[in-house]
Amino acid sequence: MSKTNAKKGLFVLHEGVASTIFNSQVLEHVKEMRTLGYKLDILAFNTEKRIWEESIRNARAIEDSNQGVSIFLRKGFNIYFPFSGFLNLILLYYFIRTRGMEYAFVHARASYSTFLCLVVSRLTGIRVIWDCRGDSLGELRDALSRQNALVRSIGKITLVPLEKFRIHYICTRIAVAIFVSQELRGLYWERLPRTVSSKIIPCPVSGKLFFFNSKLREESRRVLGIREDQDVFLYSGSMVAYQALETQRSAYRTILSCEKNHILFLTSDPKQAGEFFREFPENRFRILSVPFGEMNQFY
């Protein structure tokens, strides 16, 4: 094993380099850690074929515009395919053995990555930090509930027990954990050893990127053609099912029933949003795809 640097780590995720979440929850964290003297490389496994090209573009753009940020983008196997966990484990171990033995710790995002990193840790000795983003078992059950009867049945027999095992393994072996809320930590607290070091760290944003400025507010309203006496409601996020899109659509009907109200719907999926919300007038329901660095103009 090569000599390790106590302040050099590896951020591991199996979500590719998506255009929105990656910037706000991965990139900004890595950049902030650098100001504290910690150098984190990013290892992103792309496990969905449909976003591979997008991941390549985003990774290149991020590295070009953020000096010192290193992203290792690798193809992985879809996490829902049979034996994909074992195959992704081999890929992770290979990276750690060939390029990653210099790392003192691994920051693993969500339960899937954490489980694989903990298994590899038993072979390499590298410390793992569990970045718990949500109730992964609840999210899986919610996703299965929207599938047909056959997929639901197969999922309950295979995917649900597997996720339960991953959570059990993590809770019995993790030493350091980060939770985004008190409620989330409470969900796992009774299953964690009392020796676990845990912190509650929400999803803060950089004050350099997000701040209030009255002149910026006036200019943005002028560009959008929205008067000061008109109210603006803003949504920023994806079009995935767990965002309760039907509930949103119902709420937007109520909001737009008042003539002075405007809605800005900011998403990385403008085409899908346009089809889903086509009932709303374009002059008061505006769908936009906005680069991360320009989001504050709309907030």
mmCIF file of C-alpha atoms in Angstrom:
data_model
loop_
_atom_site.group_PDB
_atom_site.id
_atom_site.type_symbol
_atom_site.label_atom_id
_atom_site.label_comp_id
_atom_site.label_asym_id
_atom_site.label_seq_id
_atom_site.Cartn_x
_atom_site.Cartn_y
_atom_site.Cartn_z
ATOM 1 C CA MET A 1 0.000 0.000 0.000
ATOM 2 C CA SER A 2 1.274 3.443 -0.906
ATOM 3 C CA LYS A 3 1.591 6.180 1.696
ATOM 4 C CA THR A 4 -1.764 7.843 2.258
ATOM 5 C CA ASN A 5 -2.551 11.501 2.745
ATOM 6 C CA ALA A 6 -4.870 11.957 5.739
ATOM 7 C CA LYS A 7 -6.621 14.808 3.961
ATOM 8 C CA LYS A 8 -7.158 13.078 0.623
ATOM 9 C CA GLY A 9 -10.413 11.235 0.046
ATOM 10 C CA LEU A 10 -12.628 9.765 -2.641
ATOM 11 C CA PHE A 11 -16.277 10.696 -3.173
ATOM 12 C CA VAL A 12 -18.101 7.659 -4.602
ATOM 13 C CA LEU A 13 -21.549 7.575 -6.190
ATOM 14 C CA HIS A 14 -23.448 5.361 -8.631
ATOM 15 C CA GLU A 15 -25.645 8.026 -10.251
ATOM 16 C CA GLY A 16 -23.450 9.230 -13.095
ATOM 17 C CA VAL A 17 -22.932 12.978 -13.446
ATOM 18 C CA ALA A 18 -26.509 14.259 -13.603
ATOM 19 C CA SER A 19 -26.966 17.896 -14.513
ATOM 20 C CA THR A 20 -28.648 19.190 -11.341
ATOM 21 C CA ILE A 21 -28.108 17.090 -8.214
ATOM 22 C CA PHE A 22 -24.441 16.536 -8.973
ATOM 23 C CA ASN A 23 -23.668 20.250 -8.993
ATOM 24 C CA SER A 24 -25.543 21.112 -5.826
ATOM 25 C CA GLN A 25 -24.865 18.048 -3.667
ATOM 26 C CA VAL A 26 -21.563 16.643 -4.908
ATOM 27 C CA LEU A 27 -19.515 19.324 -6.643
ATOM 28 C CA GLU A 28 -20.244 22.096 -4.134
ATOM 29 C CA HIS A 29 -19.397 19.760 -1.238
ATOM 30 C CA VAL A 30 -16.080 18.794 -2.818
ATOM 31 C CA LYS A 31 -15.210 22.438 -3.473
ATOM 32 C CA GLU A 32 -16.128 23.449 0.083
ATOM 33 C CA MET A 33 -14.008 20.632 1.525
ATOM 34 C CA ARG A 34 -11.069 21.929 -0.496
ATOM 35 C CA THR A 35 -11.280 25.263 1.363
ATOM 36 C CA LEU A 36 -10.830 23.260 4.575
ATOM 37 C CA GLY A 37 -7.714 21.554 3.250
ATOM 38 C CA TYR A 38 -9.297 18.278 2.101
ATOM 39 C CA LYS A 39 -8.807 17.065 -1.470
ATOM 40 C CA LEU A 40 -11.621 14.802 -2.667
ATOM 41 C CA ASP A 41 -11.512 13.118 -6.052
ATOM 42 C CA ILE A 42 -14.887 12.063 -7.458
ATOM 43 C CA LEU A 43 -15.555 8.522 -8.705
ATOM 44 C CA ALA A 44 -18.898 8.479 -10.507
ATOM 45 C CA PHE A 45 -20.229 5.202 -11.863
ATOM 46 C CA ASN A 46 -22.825 5.704 -14.578
ATOM 47 C CA THR A 47 -25.303 2.845 -14.136
ATOM 48 C CA GLU A 48 -28.023 4.064 -16.533
ATOM 49 C CA LYS A 49 -27.227 3.790 -20.223
ATOM 50 C CA ARG A 50 -29.649 6.579 -21.189
ATOM 51 C CA ILE A 51 -27.633 9.275 -19.367
ATOM 52 C CA TRP A 52 -24.115 8.141 -20.337
ATOM 53 C CA GLU A 53 -23.584 10.819 -22.977
ATOM 54 C CA GLU A 54 -25.016 13.451 -20.649
ATOM 55 C CA SER A 55 -22.642 12.321 -17.898
ATOM 56 C CA ILE A 56 -19.663 12.646 -20.241
ATOM 57 C CA ARG A 57 -20.650 16.181 -21.254
ATOM 58 C CA ASN A 58 -21.304 17.281 -17.695
ATOM 59 C CA ALA A 59 -18.084 15.784 -16.334
ATOM 60 C CA ARG A 60 -16.002 17.537 -18.982
ATOM 61 C CA ALA A 61 -17.782 20.853 -18.466
ATOM 62 C CA ILE A 62 -17.339 20.686 -14.688
ATOM 63 C CA GLU A 63 -13.635 19.899 -14.893
ATOM 64 C CA ASP A 64 -13.093 22.649 -17.469
ATOM 65 C CA SER A 65 -14.808 25.276 -15.307
ATOM 66 C CA ASN A 66 -13.566 24.120 -11.886
ATOM 67 C CA GLN A 67 -9.803 23.999 -11.650
ATOM 68 C CA GLY A 68 -8.515 21.251 -9.401
ATOM 69 C CA VAL A 69 -11.683 19.123 -9.490
ATOM 70 C CA SER A 70 -10.998 15.561 -10.649
ATOM 71 C CA ILE A 71 -13.856 13.375 -11.864
ATOM 72 C CA PHE A 72 -13.321 9.720 -12.715
ATOM 73 C CA LEU A 73 -16.375 8.711 -14.742
ATOM 74 C CA ARG A 74 -16.813 4.988 -15.230
ATOM 75 C CA LYS A 75 -19.489 2.797 -16.757
ATOM 76 C CA GLY A 76 -21.279 0.624 -14.242
ATOM 77 C CA PHE A 77 -24.049 -1.957 -14.313
ATOM 78 C CA ASN A 78 -27.693 -1.041 -13.711
ATOM 79 C CA ILE A 79 -28.257 -1.476 -9.981
ATOM 80 C CA TYR A 80 -31.544 -3.358 -10.555
ATOM 81 C CA PHE A 81 -30.083 -6.030 -12.844
ATOM 82 C CA PRO A 82 -29.298 -9.494 -11.419
ATOM 83 C CA PHE A 83 -25.723 -9.800 -10.078
ATOM 84 C CA SER A 84 -25.054 -6.111 -10.835
ATOM 85 C CA GLY A 85 -24.021 -5.527 -7.228
ATOM 86 C CA PHE A 86 -21.242 -8.099 -7.513
ATOM 87 C CA LEU A 87 -20.089 -6.679 -10.867
ATOM 88 C CA ASN A 88 -20.096 -3.096 -9.584
ATOM 89 C CA LEU A 89 -18.193 -4.283 -6.530
ATOM 90 C CA ILE A 90 -15.435 -5.667 -8.770
ATOM 91 C CA LEU A 91 -15.237 -2.380 -10.679
ATOM 92 C CA LEU A 92 -14.966 -0.400 -7.437
ATOM 93 C CA TYR A 93 -12.328 -2.715 -5.983
ATOM 94 C CA TYR A 94 -10.309 -2.548 -9.192
ATOM 95 C CA PHE A 95 -10.294 1.252 -9.087
ATOM 96 C CA ILE A 96 -9.273 1.361 -5.419
ATOM 97 C CA ARG A 97 -6.481 -1.175 -5.917
ATOM 98 C CA THR A 98 -5.059 0.393 -9.063
ATOM 99 C CA ARG A 99 -5.585 4.105 -8.446
ATOM 100 C CA GLY A 100 -7.085 4.683 -5.060
ATOM 101 C CA MET A 101 -4.818 3.268 -2.372
ATOM 102 C CA GLU A 102 -3.588 6.803 -1.738
ATOM 103 C CA TYR A 103 -6.979 7.759 -0.250
ATOM 104 C CA ALA A 104 -7.401 7.871 3.510
ATOM 105 C CA PHE A 105 -11.195 7.767 3.411
ATOM 106 C CA VAL A 106 -14.163 7.282 1.124
ATOM 107 C CA HIS A 107 -17.257 9.493 1.194
ATOM 108 C CA ALA A 108 -20.017 7.211 -0.136
ATOM 109 C CA ARG A 109 -23.272 8.772 -1.321
ATOM 110 C CA ALA A 110 -26.453 6.835 -0.433
ATOM 111 C CA SER A 111 -26.869 3.241 0.705
ATOM 112 C CA TYR A 112 -25.936 1.411 -2.508
ATOM 113 C CA SER A 113 -22.506 3.040 -2.826
ATOM 114 C CA THR A 114 -21.923 2.815 0.938
ATOM 115 C CA PHE A 115 -22.594 -0.924 1.001
ATOM 116 C CA LEU A 116 -20.116 -1.594 -1.823
ATOM 117 C CA CYS A 117 -17.510 0.694 -0.270
ATOM 118 C CA LEU A 118 -17.819 -1.077 3.092
ATOM 119 C CA VAL A 119 -17.218 -4.456 1.446
ATOM 120 C CA VAL A 120 -14.158 -3.086 -0.345
ATOM 121 C CA SER A 121 -13.035 -1.496 2.920
ATOM 122 C CA ARG A 122 -12.667 -4.938 4.484
ATOM 123 C CA LEU A 123 -10.076 -5.711 1.797
ATOM 124 C CA THR A 124 -8.318 -2.349 1.686
ATOM 125 C CA GLY A 125 -8.739 -0.840 5.136
ATOM 126 C CA ILE A 126 -9.935 2.501 3.782
ATOM 127 C CA ARG A 127 -12.377 4.253 6.135
ATOM 128 C CA VAL A 128 -15.924 4.797 4.830
ATOM 129 C CA ILE A 129 -18.284 7.686 5.570
ATOM 130 C CA TRP A 130 -21.978 6.972 4.959
ATOM 131 C CA ASP A 131 -23.679 9.964 3.357
ATOM 132 C CA CYS A 132 -27.301 8.994 4.036
ATOM 133 C CA ARG A 133 -29.556 10.936 1.655
ATOM 134 C CA GLY A 134 -32.922 9.381 2.488
ATOM 135 C CA ASP A 135 -34.991 6.338 3.354
ATOM 136 C CA SER A 136 -33.729 4.089 0.561
ATOM 137 C CA LEU A 137 -36.076 1.224 1.465
ATOM 138 C CA GLY A 138 -39.094 3.536 1.462
ATOM 139 C CA GLU A 139 -37.975 5.038 -1.841
ATOM 140 C CA LEU A 140 -37.669 1.568 -3.375
ATOM 141 C CA ARG A 141 -41.137 0.556 -2.217
ATOM 142 C CA ASP A 142 -42.552 3.810 -3.574
ATOM 143 C CA ALA A 143 -40.907 3.207 -6.955
ATOM 144 C CA LEU A 144 -42.239 -0.369 -7.091
ATOM 145 C CA SER A 145 -45.758 0.819 -6.271
ATOM 146 C CA ARG A 146 -45.880 2.587 -9.639
ATOM 147 C CA GLN A 147 -44.922 -0.530 -11.611
ATOM 148 C CA ASN A 148 -47.145 -3.273 -13.025
ATOM 149 C CA ALA A 149 -48.150 -6.271 -10.923
ATOM 150 C CA LEU A 150 -45.381 -8.540 -12.255
ATOM 151 C CA VAL A 151 -42.586 -6.034 -11.551
ATOM 152 C CA ARG A 152 -44.025 -5.274 -8.108
ATOM 153 C CA SER A 153 -44.076 -8.974 -7.233
ATOM 154 C CA ILE A 154 -40.527 -9.595 -8.456
ATOM 155 C CA GLY A 155 -39.314 -6.466 -6.663
ATOM 156 C CA LYS A 156 -40.864 -7.509 -3.362
ATOM 157 C CA ILE A 157 -39.217 -10.917 -3.613
ATOM 158 C CA THR A 158 -35.766 -9.761 -4.743
ATOM 159 C CA LEU A 159 -35.059 -6.027 -4.479
ATOM 160 C CA VAL A 160 -36.723 -5.300 -1.132
ATOM 161 C CA PRO A 161 -34.939 -8.093 0.812
ATOM 162 C CA LEU A 162 -31.640 -7.106 -0.827
ATOM 163 C CA GLU A 163 -32.039 -3.474 0.231
ATOM 164 C CA LYS A 164 -32.927 -4.599 3.758
ATOM 165 C CA PHE A 165 -29.706 -6.603 3.838
ATOM 166 C CA ARG A 166 -27.662 -3.625 2.612
ATOM 167 C CA ILE A 167 -29.110 -1.381 5.313
ATOM 168 C CA HIS A 168 -28.456 -4.016 7.996
ATOM 169 C CA TYR A 169 -24.879 -4.448 6.807
ATOM 170 C CA ILE A 170 -24.263 -0.691 6.791
ATOM 171 C CA CYS A 171 -25.792 -0.126 10.215
ATOM 172 C CA THR A 172 -23.705 -2.870 11.824
ATOM 173 C CA ARG A 173 -20.372 -1.894 10.242
ATOM 174 C CA ILE A 174 -20.313 1.838 9.602
ATOM 175 C CA ALA A 175 -18.231 4.048 11.904
ATOM 176 C CA VAL A 176 -19.083 7.520 10.565
ATOM 177 C CA ALA A 177 -22.429 8.669 9.158
ATOM 178 C CA ILE A 178 -23.922 11.903 7.838
ATOM 179 C CA PHE A 179 -27.688 12.456 7.810
ATOM 180 C CA VAL A 180 -29.565 15.300 6.155
ATOM 181 C CA SER A 181 -32.153 15.626 8.942
ATOM 182 C CA GLN A 182 -32.910 14.675 12.531
ATOM 183 C CA GLU A 183 -35.825 12.557 11.326
ATOM 184 C CA LEU A 184 -33.595 10.575 8.972
ATOM 185 C CA ARG A 185 -31.053 9.852 11.678
ATOM 186 C CA GLY A 186 -33.901 8.781 13.953
ATOM 187 C CA LEU A 187 -34.991 6.239 11.350
ATOM 188 C CA TYR A 188 -31.709 4.353 11.734
ATOM 189 C CA TRP A 189 -30.599 5.394 15.201
ATOM 190 C CA GLU A 190 -31.724 2.298 17.119
ATOM 191 C CA ARG A 191 -29.901 0.064 14.632
ATOM 192 C CA LEU A 192 -26.589 1.911 14.830
ATOM 193 C CA PRO A 193 -23.928 1.005 17.441
ATOM 194 C CA ARG A 194 -23.457 3.728 20.050
ATOM 195 C CA THR A 195 -19.841 3.993 18.888
ATOM 196 C CA VAL A 196 -20.926 5.474 15.534
ATOM 197 C CA SER A 197 -19.948 9.097 15.020
ATOM 198 C CA SER A 198 -22.876 10.831 13.326
ATOM 199 C CA LYS A 199 -23.642 14.369 12.207
ATOM 200 C CA ILE A 200 -26.764 16.033 10.868
ATOM 201 C CA ILE A 201 -25.792 18.125 7.864
ATOM 202 C CA PRO A 202 -28.684 19.443 5.741
ATOM 203 C CA CYS A 203 -28.223 20.474 2.115
ATOM 204 C CA PRO A 204 -26.693 23.931 2.538
ATOM 205 C CA VAL A 205 -25.860 26.087 -0.467
ATOM 206 C CA SER A 206 -22.898 28.309 -1.111
ATOM 207 C CA GLY A 207 -23.415 31.927 -0.138
ATOM 208 C CA LYS A 208 -21.260 32.836 -3.124
ATOM 209 C CA LEU A 209 -23.809 31.322 -5.502
ATOM 210 C CA PHE A 210 -27.100 31.957 -3.711
ATOM 211 C CA PHE A 211 -27.820 35.309 -2.078
ATOM 212 C CA PHE A 212 -30.415 38.073 -2.091
ATOM 213 C CA ASN A 213 -29.758 41.170 -4.171
ATOM 214 C CA SER A 214 -32.496 43.743 -4.759
ATOM 215 C CA LYS A 215 -30.970 44.980 -8.013
ATOM 216 C CA LEU A 216 -30.704 41.434 -9.345
ATOM 217 C CA ARG A 217 -34.338 40.876 -8.371
ATOM 218 C CA GLU A 218 -35.450 43.975 -10.258
ATOM 219 C CA GLU A 219 -33.403 43.097 -13.336
ATOM 220 C CA SER A 220 -34.634 39.500 -13.438
ATOM 221 C CA ARG A 221 -38.260 40.608 -13.196
ATOM 222 C CA ARG A 222 -37.689 43.142 -15.934
ATOM 223 C CA VAL A 223 -36.183 40.511 -18.257
ATOM 224 C CA LEU A 224 -39.053 38.112 -17.537
ATOM 225 C CA GLY A 225 -41.655 40.835 -17.915
ATOM 226 C CA ILE A 226 -43.080 40.340 -14.424
ATOM 227 C CA ARG A 227 -44.307 43.422 -12.571
ATOM 228 C CA GLU A 228 -43.516 44.111 -8.922
ATOM 229 C CA ASP A 229 -47.179 43.704 -7.935
ATOM 230 C CA GLN A 230 -47.333 40.205 -9.430
ATOM 231 C CA ASP A 231 -46.507 37.125 -7.337
ATOM 232 C CA VAL A 232 -44.074 34.487 -8.570
ATOM 233 C CA PHE A 233 -44.059 30.824 -7.509
ATOM 234 C CA LEU A 234 -40.950 28.832 -8.403
ATOM 235 C CA TYR A 235 -40.238 25.117 -8.657
ATOM 236 C CA SER A 236 -36.697 23.870 -9.181
ATOM 237 C CA GLY A 237 -36.198 20.144 -9.642
ATOM 238 C CA SER A 238 -36.616 17.102 -11.811
ATOM 239 C CA MET A 239 -39.601 15.373 -13.393
ATOM 240 C CA VAL A 240 -39.127 12.054 -11.602
ATOM 241 C CA ALA A 241 -42.242 10.408 -10.182
ATOM 242 C CA TYR A 242 -41.413 10.897 -6.496
ATOM 243 C CA GLN A 243 -41.703 14.670 -6.958
ATOM 244 C CA ALA A 244 -45.496 14.218 -6.705
ATOM 245 C CA LEU A 245 -46.181 15.727 -10.106
ATOM 246 C CA GLU A 246 -49.929 15.132 -10.031
ATOM 247 C CA THR A 247 -50.137 16.958 -6.717
ATOM 248 C CA GLN A 248 -48.065 19.767 -8.169
ATOM 249 C CA ARG A 249 -50.344 20.071 -11.186
ATOM 250 C CA SER A 250 -53.375 20.346 -8.922
ATOM 251 C CA ALA A 251 -51.668 23.042 -6.845
ATOM 252 C CA TYR A 252 -50.684 24.976 -9.968
ATOM 253 C CA ARG A 253 -54.302 25.075 -11.137
ATOM 254 C CA THR A 254 -55.209 26.792 -7.885
ATOM 255 C CA ILE A 255 -52.278 29.205 -8.079
ATOM 256 C CA LEU A 256 -52.988 30.225 -11.673
ATOM 257 C CA SER A 257 -56.665 30.797 -10.938
ATOM 258 C CA CYS A 258 -55.460 34.170 -9.685
ATOM 259 C CA GLU A 259 -54.578 36.293 -12.704
ATOM 260 C CA LYS A 260 -51.654 38.076 -11.062
ATOM 261 C CA ASN A 261 -49.790 34.855 -10.243
ATOM 262 C CA HIS A 262 -46.882 33.503 -12.315
ATOM 263 C CA ILE A 263 -45.082 30.157 -12.043
ATOM 264 C CA LEU A 264 -41.492 29.472 -13.041
ATOM 265 C CA PHE A 265 -40.829 25.757 -13.498
ATOM 266 C CA LEU A 266 -37.072 25.191 -13.651
ATOM 267 C CA THR A 267 -36.041 21.683 -14.660
ATOM 268 C CA SER A 268 -33.462 19.700 -16.584
ATOM 269 C CA ASP A 269 -36.349 17.964 -18.405
ATOM 270 C CA PRO A 270 -38.145 20.862 -20.164
ATOM 271 C CA LYS A 271 -39.587 18.701 -22.943
ATOM 272 C CA GLN A 272 -41.207 16.256 -20.526
ATOM 273 C CA ALA A 273 -42.431 19.149 -18.370
ATOM 274 C CA GLY A 274 -43.951 20.853 -21.405
ATOM 275 C CA GLU A 275 -45.969 17.749 -22.236
ATOM 276 C CA PHE A 276 -47.071 17.138 -18.660
ATOM 277 C CA PHE A 277 -48.121 20.742 -17.967
ATOM 278 C CA ARG A 278 -49.401 21.626 -21.434
ATOM 279 C CA GLU A 279 -52.774 22.752 -20.023
ATOM 280 C CA PHE A 280 -51.225 25.881 -18.481
ATOM 281 C CA PRO A 281 -50.774 29.192 -20.372
ATOM 282 C CA GLU A 282 -47.163 29.667 -21.457
ATOM 283 C CA ASN A 283 -47.169 33.368 -20.595
ATOM 284 C CA ARG A 284 -47.827 32.624 -16.904
ATOM 285 C CA PHE A 285 -46.393 29.104 -16.573
ATOM 286 C CA ARG A 286 -42.845 29.240 -17.891
ATOM 287 C CA ILE A 287 -40.738 26.132 -18.222
ATOM 288 C CA LEU A 288 -37.017 26.798 -18.301
ATOM 289 C CA SER A 289 -33.786 24.818 -18.186
ATOM 290 C CA VAL A 290 -31.274 26.932 -16.286
ATOM 291 C CA PRO A 291 -27.541 26.238 -15.704
ATOM 292 C CA PHE A 292 -26.672 25.760 -12.040
ATOM 293 C CA GLY A 293 -24.508 28.868 -11.975
ATOM 294 C CA GLU A 294 -27.428 31.048 -13.123
ATOM 295 C CA MET A 295 -30.062 29.753 -10.712
ATOM 296 C CA ASN A 296 -29.739 32.671 -8.308
ATOM 297 C CA GLN A 297 -31.061 35.051 -10.953
ATOM 298 C CA PHE A 298 -34.375 33.235 -10.769
ATOM 299 C CA TYR A 299 -34.466 32.702 -7.021
#
